[in-house]
Short mmCIF file of C-alpha atoms in Angstrom, two decimals:
data_model
loop_
_atom_site.label_atom_id
_atom_site.label_comp_id
_atom_site.label_asym_id
_atom_site.label_seq_id
_atom_site.Cartn_x
_atom_site.Cartn_y
_atom_site.Cartn_z
CA UNK A 1 -2.27 -0.98 -10.77
CA UNK A 2 -2.07 2.71 -9.13
CA UNK A 3 -3.49 2.29 -5.33
CA UNK A 4 -5.40 5.60 -5.85
CA UNK A 5 -7.50 4.54 -8.70
CA UNK A 6 -8.13 1.02 -7.86
CA UNK A 7 -10.03 1.85 -4.82
CA UNK A 8 -13.00 2.90 -6.17
CA UNK A 9 -13.46 0.21 -8.62
CA UNK A 10 -12.25 -2.68 -6.37
CA UNK A 11 -15.12 -1.79 -4.34
CA UNK A 12 -17.29 -2.62 -7.37
CA UNK A 13 -15.62 -5.43 -7.81
CA UNK A 14 -16.42 -6.89 -4.46
CA UNK A 15 -20.09 -5.48 -4.62
CA UNK A 16 -20.86 -7.35 -8.07
CA UNK A 17 -19.44 -10.23 -6.34
CA UNK A 18 -21.45 -10.25 -3.35
CA UNK A 19 -24.24 -10.04 -5.53
CA UNK A 20 -23.27 -12.70 -7.90
CA UNK A 21 -22.97 -10.59 -10.63
CA UNK A 22 -20.18 -12.49 -11.81
CA UNK A 23 -20.32 -15.78 -13.58
CA UNK A 24 -16.96 -17.17 -13.73
CA UNK A 25 -15.79 -18.37 -16.65
CA UNK A 26 -12.25 -19.50 -16.34
CA UNK A 27 -9.92 -20.74 -18.81
CA UNK A 28 -7.33 -23.66 -17.95
CA UNK A 29 -3.88 -22.65 -17.94
CA UNK A 30 -0.95 -23.91 -16.11
CA UNK A 31 0.29 -21.22 -13.12
CA UNK A 32 2.59 -23.83 -11.41
CA UNK A 33 6.25 -22.46 -11.51
CA UNK A 34 5.23 -20.19 -14.12
CA UNK A 35 7.04 -16.84 -14.20
CA UNK A 36 6.30 -13.98 -11.82
CA UNK A 37 6.59 -10.49 -11.48
CA UNK A 38 5.38 -7.32 -9.50
CA UNK A 39 3.71 -4.30 -11.07
CA UNK A 40 4.90 -0.92 -9.14
CA UNK A 41 3.79 2.95 -9.42
CA UNK A 42 5.21 5.66 -6.94
CA UNK A 43 3.06 3.66 -4.12
CA UNK A 44 5.80 1.14 -4.16
CA UNK A 45 8.34 3.96 -3.07
CA UNK A 46 7.00 4.26 0.47
CA UNK A 47 9.32 7.55 2.05
CA UNK A 48 11.08 7.89 -1.54
CA UNK A 49 12.86 4.47 -1.24
CA UNK A 50 14.02 3.18 -4.15
CA UNK A 51 13.30 -0.31 -5.63
CA UNK A 52 16.25 -2.80 -5.27
CA UNK A 53 15.72 -4.34 -8.16
CA UNK A 54 18.70 -6.64 -7.69
CA UNK A 55 16.77 -8.32 -5.35
CA UNK A 56 13.43 -8.68 -6.90
CA UNK A 57 15.23 -10.62 -9.57
CA UNK A 58 17.38 -12.76 -6.94
CA UNK A 59 13.76 -13.52 -5.20
CA UNK A 60 13.16 -15.34 -9.06
CA UNK A 61 10.97 -12.54 -10.48
CA UNK A 62 12.26 -12.18 -14.22
CA UNK A 63 9.67 -9.56 -14.86
CA UNK A 64 8.26 -6.83 -13.55
CA UNK A 65 5.25 -3.56 -14.91
CA UNK A 66 5.96 -0.38 -14.17
CA UNK A 67 3.53 3.05 -14.55
CA UNK A 68 4.78 5.35 -16.91
CA UNK A 69 2.34 7.84 -17.46
CA UNK A 70 -1.34 8.86 -16.90
CA UNK A 71 -3.92 11.19 -18.90
CA UNK A 72 -1.97 13.95 -20.54
CA UNK A 73 -0.10 15.00 -17.99
CA UNK A 74 0.97 12.71 -15.42
CA UNK A 75 5.11 10.97 -15.28
CA UNK A 76 5.88 8.38 -12.88
CA UNK A 77 8.51 10.42 -10.64
CA UNK A 78 10.29 7.01 -10.20
CA UNK A 79 9.65 5.66 -13.70
CA UNK A 80 13.48 6.78 -15.08
CA UNK A 81 15.10 5.43 -11.83
CA UNK A 82 13.12 2.32 -12.09
CA UNK A 83 13.94 1.56 -15.56
CA UNK A 84 17.71 1.93 -15.37
CA UNK A 85 17.62 -0.24 -12.49
CA UNK A 86 15.50 -2.52 -13.97
CA UNK A 87 17.73 -3.18 -16.95
CA UNK A 88 20.42 -3.29 -14.81
CA UNK A 89 19.20 -6.05 -12.84
CA UNK A 90 17.93 -8.16 -15.83
CA UNK A 91 14.59 -7.48 -15.03
CA UNK A 92 12.48 -7.56 -18.19
CA UNK A 93 10.49 -4.33 -18.16
CA UNK A 94 7.08 -3.93 -19.01
CA UNK A 95 5.28 -0.20 -18.89
CA UNK A 96 1.58 1.14 -18.58
CA UNK A 97 -0.31 3.96 -19.48
CA UNK A 98 -3.11 4.84 -16.86
CA UNK A 99 -6.07 5.74 -19.33
CA UNK A 100 -8.24 8.91 -18.63
CA UNK A 101 -10.95 8.14 -21.42
CA UNK A 102 -12.46 11.70 -20.59
CA UNK A 103 -9.73 12.90 -22.79
CA UNK A 104 -8.74 12.06 -26.28
CA UNK A 105 -6.90 8.96 -26.91
CA UNK A 106 -4.64 9.51 -29.54
CA UNK A 107 -2.30 12.45 -27.65
CA UNK A 108 -2.26 10.16 -24.56
CA UNK A 109 -0.75 7.67 -26.85
CA UNK A 110 1.78 9.95 -28.20
CA UNK A 111 2.69 11.18 -24.48
CA UNK A 112 2.81 7.52 -23.49
CA UNK A 113 5.30 6.62 -26.36
CA UNK A 114 7.34 9.83 -26.06
CA UNK A 115 7.97 9.14 -22.06
CA UNK A 116 9.57 5.68 -22.74
CA UNK A 117 11.19 6.23 -25.68
CA UNK A 118 9.55 2.98 -27.50
CA UNK A 119 9.28 -0.20 -26.14
CA UNK A 120 10.82 -2.23 -28.43
CA UNK A 121 14.59 -2.78 -26.97
CA UNK A 122 16.09 -5.28 -25.27
CA UNK A 123 14.34 -6.67 -22.24
CA UNK A 124 11.40 -4.37 -23.07
CA UNK A 125 8.08 -6.33 -23.21
CA UNK A 126 5.36 -4.71 -24.98
CA UNK A 127 3.67 -1.74 -24.19
CA UNK A 128 0.25 -1.98 -21.46
CA UNK A 129 -3.02 -0.14 -21.80
CA UNK A 130 -4.54 0.28 -18.32
CA UNK A 131 -8.19 0.27 -18.76
CA UNK A 132 -10.02 0.73 -15.54
CA UNK A 133 -12.22 3.64 -16.11
CA UNK A 134 -14.58 4.53 -18.69
CA UNK A 135 -14.42 8.47 -18.39
CA UNK A 136 -18.13 8.60 -18.68
CA UNK A 137 -18.35 7.30 -22.22
CA UNK A 138 -21.06 4.91 -23.20
CA UNK A 139 -19.57 1.28 -24.10
CA UNK A 140 -19.67 2.19 -27.81
CA UNK A 141 -17.59 5.47 -27.22
CA UNK A 142 -15.20 3.80 -25.30
CA UNK A 143 -14.54 0.74 -27.13
CA UNK A 144 -13.72 3.07 -29.87
CA UNK A 145 -11.68 5.19 -27.82
CA UNK A 146 -9.71 1.84 -27.08
CA UNK A 147 -9.25 1.24 -30.53
CA UNK A 148 -7.92 4.66 -31.56
CA UNK A 149 -5.50 4.55 -28.44
CA UNK A 150 -4.06 0.78 -29.20
CA UNK A 151 -3.64 1.55 -32.95
CA UNK A 152 -1.79 4.65 -32.21
CA UNK A 153 0.27 3.55 -29.64
CA UNK A 154 1.26 0.40 -31.98
CA UNK A 155 2.33 2.23 -34.96
CA UNK A 156 4.43 4.35 -32.65
CA UNK A 157 6.21 1.70 -31.18
CA UNK A 158 5.92 -1.31 -33.77
CA UNK A 159 4.41 -3.57 -31.12
CA UNK A 160 1.44 -5.41 -30.61
CA UNK A 161 -0.10 -3.61 -26.84
CA UNK A 162 -1.25 -5.30 -24.29
CA UNK A 163 -4.88 -4.68 -22.38
CA UNK A 164 -4.95 -4.49 -18.54
CA UNK A 165 -8.41 -4.55 -17.09
CA UNK A 166 -10.53 -6.77 -14.73
CA UNK A 167 -13.98 -8.62 -15.82
CA UNK A 168 -16.68 -6.69 -14.02
CA UNK A 169 -15.00 -3.71 -15.95
CA UNK A 170 -15.16 -5.57 -19.36
CA UNK A 171 -18.44 -6.69 -19.13
CA UNK A 172 -19.91 -3.72 -18.21
CA UNK A 173 -17.88 -0.72 -19.27
CA UNK A 174 -17.12 -2.65 -22.60
CA UNK A 175 -20.11 -4.33 -23.08
CA UNK A 176 -18.04 -7.84 -22.74
CA UNK A 177 -17.24 -6.65 -26.45
CA UNK A 178 -14.68 -9.25 -28.13
CA UNK A 179 -13.44 -6.83 -30.95
CA UNK A 180 -10.11 -6.91 -29.18
CA UNK A 181 -9.13 -10.18 -28.98
CA UNK A 182 -6.04 -9.94 -30.90
CA UNK A 183 -4.44 -8.15 -28.08
CA UNK A 184 -2.60 -10.02 -25.08
CA UNK A 185 -5.25 -9.73 -22.03
CA UNK A 186 -3.62 -8.94 -18.54
CA UNK A 187 -6.50 -9.75 -16.35
CA UNK A 188 -6.78 -8.61 -12.49
CA UNK A 189 -8.92 -11.39 -10.63
CA UNK A 190 -7.70 -11.80 -7.22
CA UNK A 191 -10.98 -14.47 -5.90
CA UNK A 192 -7.77 -17.17 -5.94
CA UNK A 193 -9.27 -19.57 -8.28
CA UNK A 194 -7.40 -22.00 -9.98
CA UNK A 195 -7.37 -19.84 -13.70
CA UNK A 196 -9.18 -16.03 -13.53
CA UNK A 197 -12.59 -15.27 -15.18
CA UNK A 198 -11.64 -14.41 -19.03
CA UNK A 199 -14.00 -11.93 -20.68
CA UNK A 200 -14.66 -10.70 -23.66
CA UNK A 201 -14.02 -13.55 -25.84
CA UNK A 202 -10.18 -13.76 -25.64
CA UNK A 203 -9.32 -17.46 -25.93
CA UNK A 204 -6.59 -16.98 -22.80
CA UNK A 205 -4.99 -14.68 -20.71
CA UNK A 206 -1.41 -13.89 -20.52
CA UNK A 207 -1.13 -12.36 -17.65
CA UNK A 208 -3.04 -12.56 -14.19
CA UNK A 209 -2.77 -9.83 -11.61
CA UNK A 210 -3.68 -12.40 -8.69
CA UNK A 211 -3.04 -10.20 -5.86
CA UNK A 212 -2.48 -6.61 -4.26
CA UNK A 213 -1.02 -7.46 -1.22
CA UNK A 214 2.01 -9.53 -2.18
CA UNK A 215 5.60 -9.30 -0.35
CA UNK A 216 8.45 -9.46 -2.85
CA UNK A 217 12.20 -8.73 -1.25
CA UNK A 218 13.27 -5.24 -2.31
CA UNK A 219 9.84 -3.48 -2.34
CA UNK A 220 8.90 -1.91 0.43
CA UNK A 221 4.95 -2.56 1.35
CA UNK A 222 2.66 -4.80 -0.50
CA UNK A 223 2.73 -4.84 -3.96
CA UNK A 224 0.48 -6.44 -6.62
CA UNK A 225 2.07 -9.84 -7.98
CA UNK A 226 1.56 -11.08 -11.65
CA UNK A 227 1.74 -14.41 -12.79
CA UNK A 228 3.00 -15.05 -17.11
CA UNK A 229 0.79 -18.09 -18.42
CA UNK A 230 2.81 -18.30 -21.38
CA UNK A 231 0.53 -17.96 -24.32
CA UNK A 232 2.71 -15.44 -25.88
CA UNK A 233 5.78 -18.16 -25.98
CA UNK A 234 9.14 -17.93 -24.23
CA UNK A 235 9.35 -14.80 -21.91
CA UNK A 236 13.10 -14.01 -22.58
CA UNK A 237 12.02 -14.13 -26.27
CA UNK A 238 9.03 -11.84 -26.01
CA UNK A 239 11.03 -9.44 -23.87
CA UNK A 240 13.76 -9.14 -27.11
CA UNK A 241 16.18 -11.45 -25.20
CA UNK A 242 15.56 -14.80 -26.43
CA UNK A 243 16.69 -17.59 -23.91
CA UNK A 244 17.45 -15.34 -21.53
CA UNK A 245 14.80 -16.65 -18.77
CA UNK A 246 14.34 -19.88 -20.02
CA UNK A 247 11.57 -22.07 -21.50
CA UNK A 248 7.87 -21.05 -20.15
#
């Protein structure tokens, strides 16, 4: 997700892997020829350059995730132009809020929902909660925070949110809770395995962030790349454009 906020979490991931702390529990899911797409924030706008979403779409990427908000005050300055150009190019749009659990969840959910003006129109994927930091909360408190945020966003947008996280964080900061399995999972796992590790009792993953060093035409510099598993059915239908992308 956001490059600045990922540095510390990635260091923790690598440290845990080096110590053998990760015990892979993979779920088989086909990824060959599955739909792929980037996720972007202000960091993909090097020197203020806009993303060429038509080039992204021509390169075969039918969806993308865009950072919308963080905490209670930050709005991605490129959120509006990215959103407009994605729609014009026919790229299905997911939008995410970067969680700051040291701040109350309900106002963050309202801030996000007001910024994205809902997430239920044509070419809209469900809203995403990017959960990578505990904010100093205990697992029990963070689990409660997450429930409250997701319930509020669901009430405001009318859609079941997606949770973005990574295995080490979920197993430690969230005590590997299985309380969120009804939400689609977007998991970050860069180890190059046939499938990602799926924590928290989820039966499968929906999106898999396979790298943060990908290259996509139309985006300056490296970008995250994600795979859609098909767990929610046809991608076009899920993005409120039935049949747009064909069967997944």
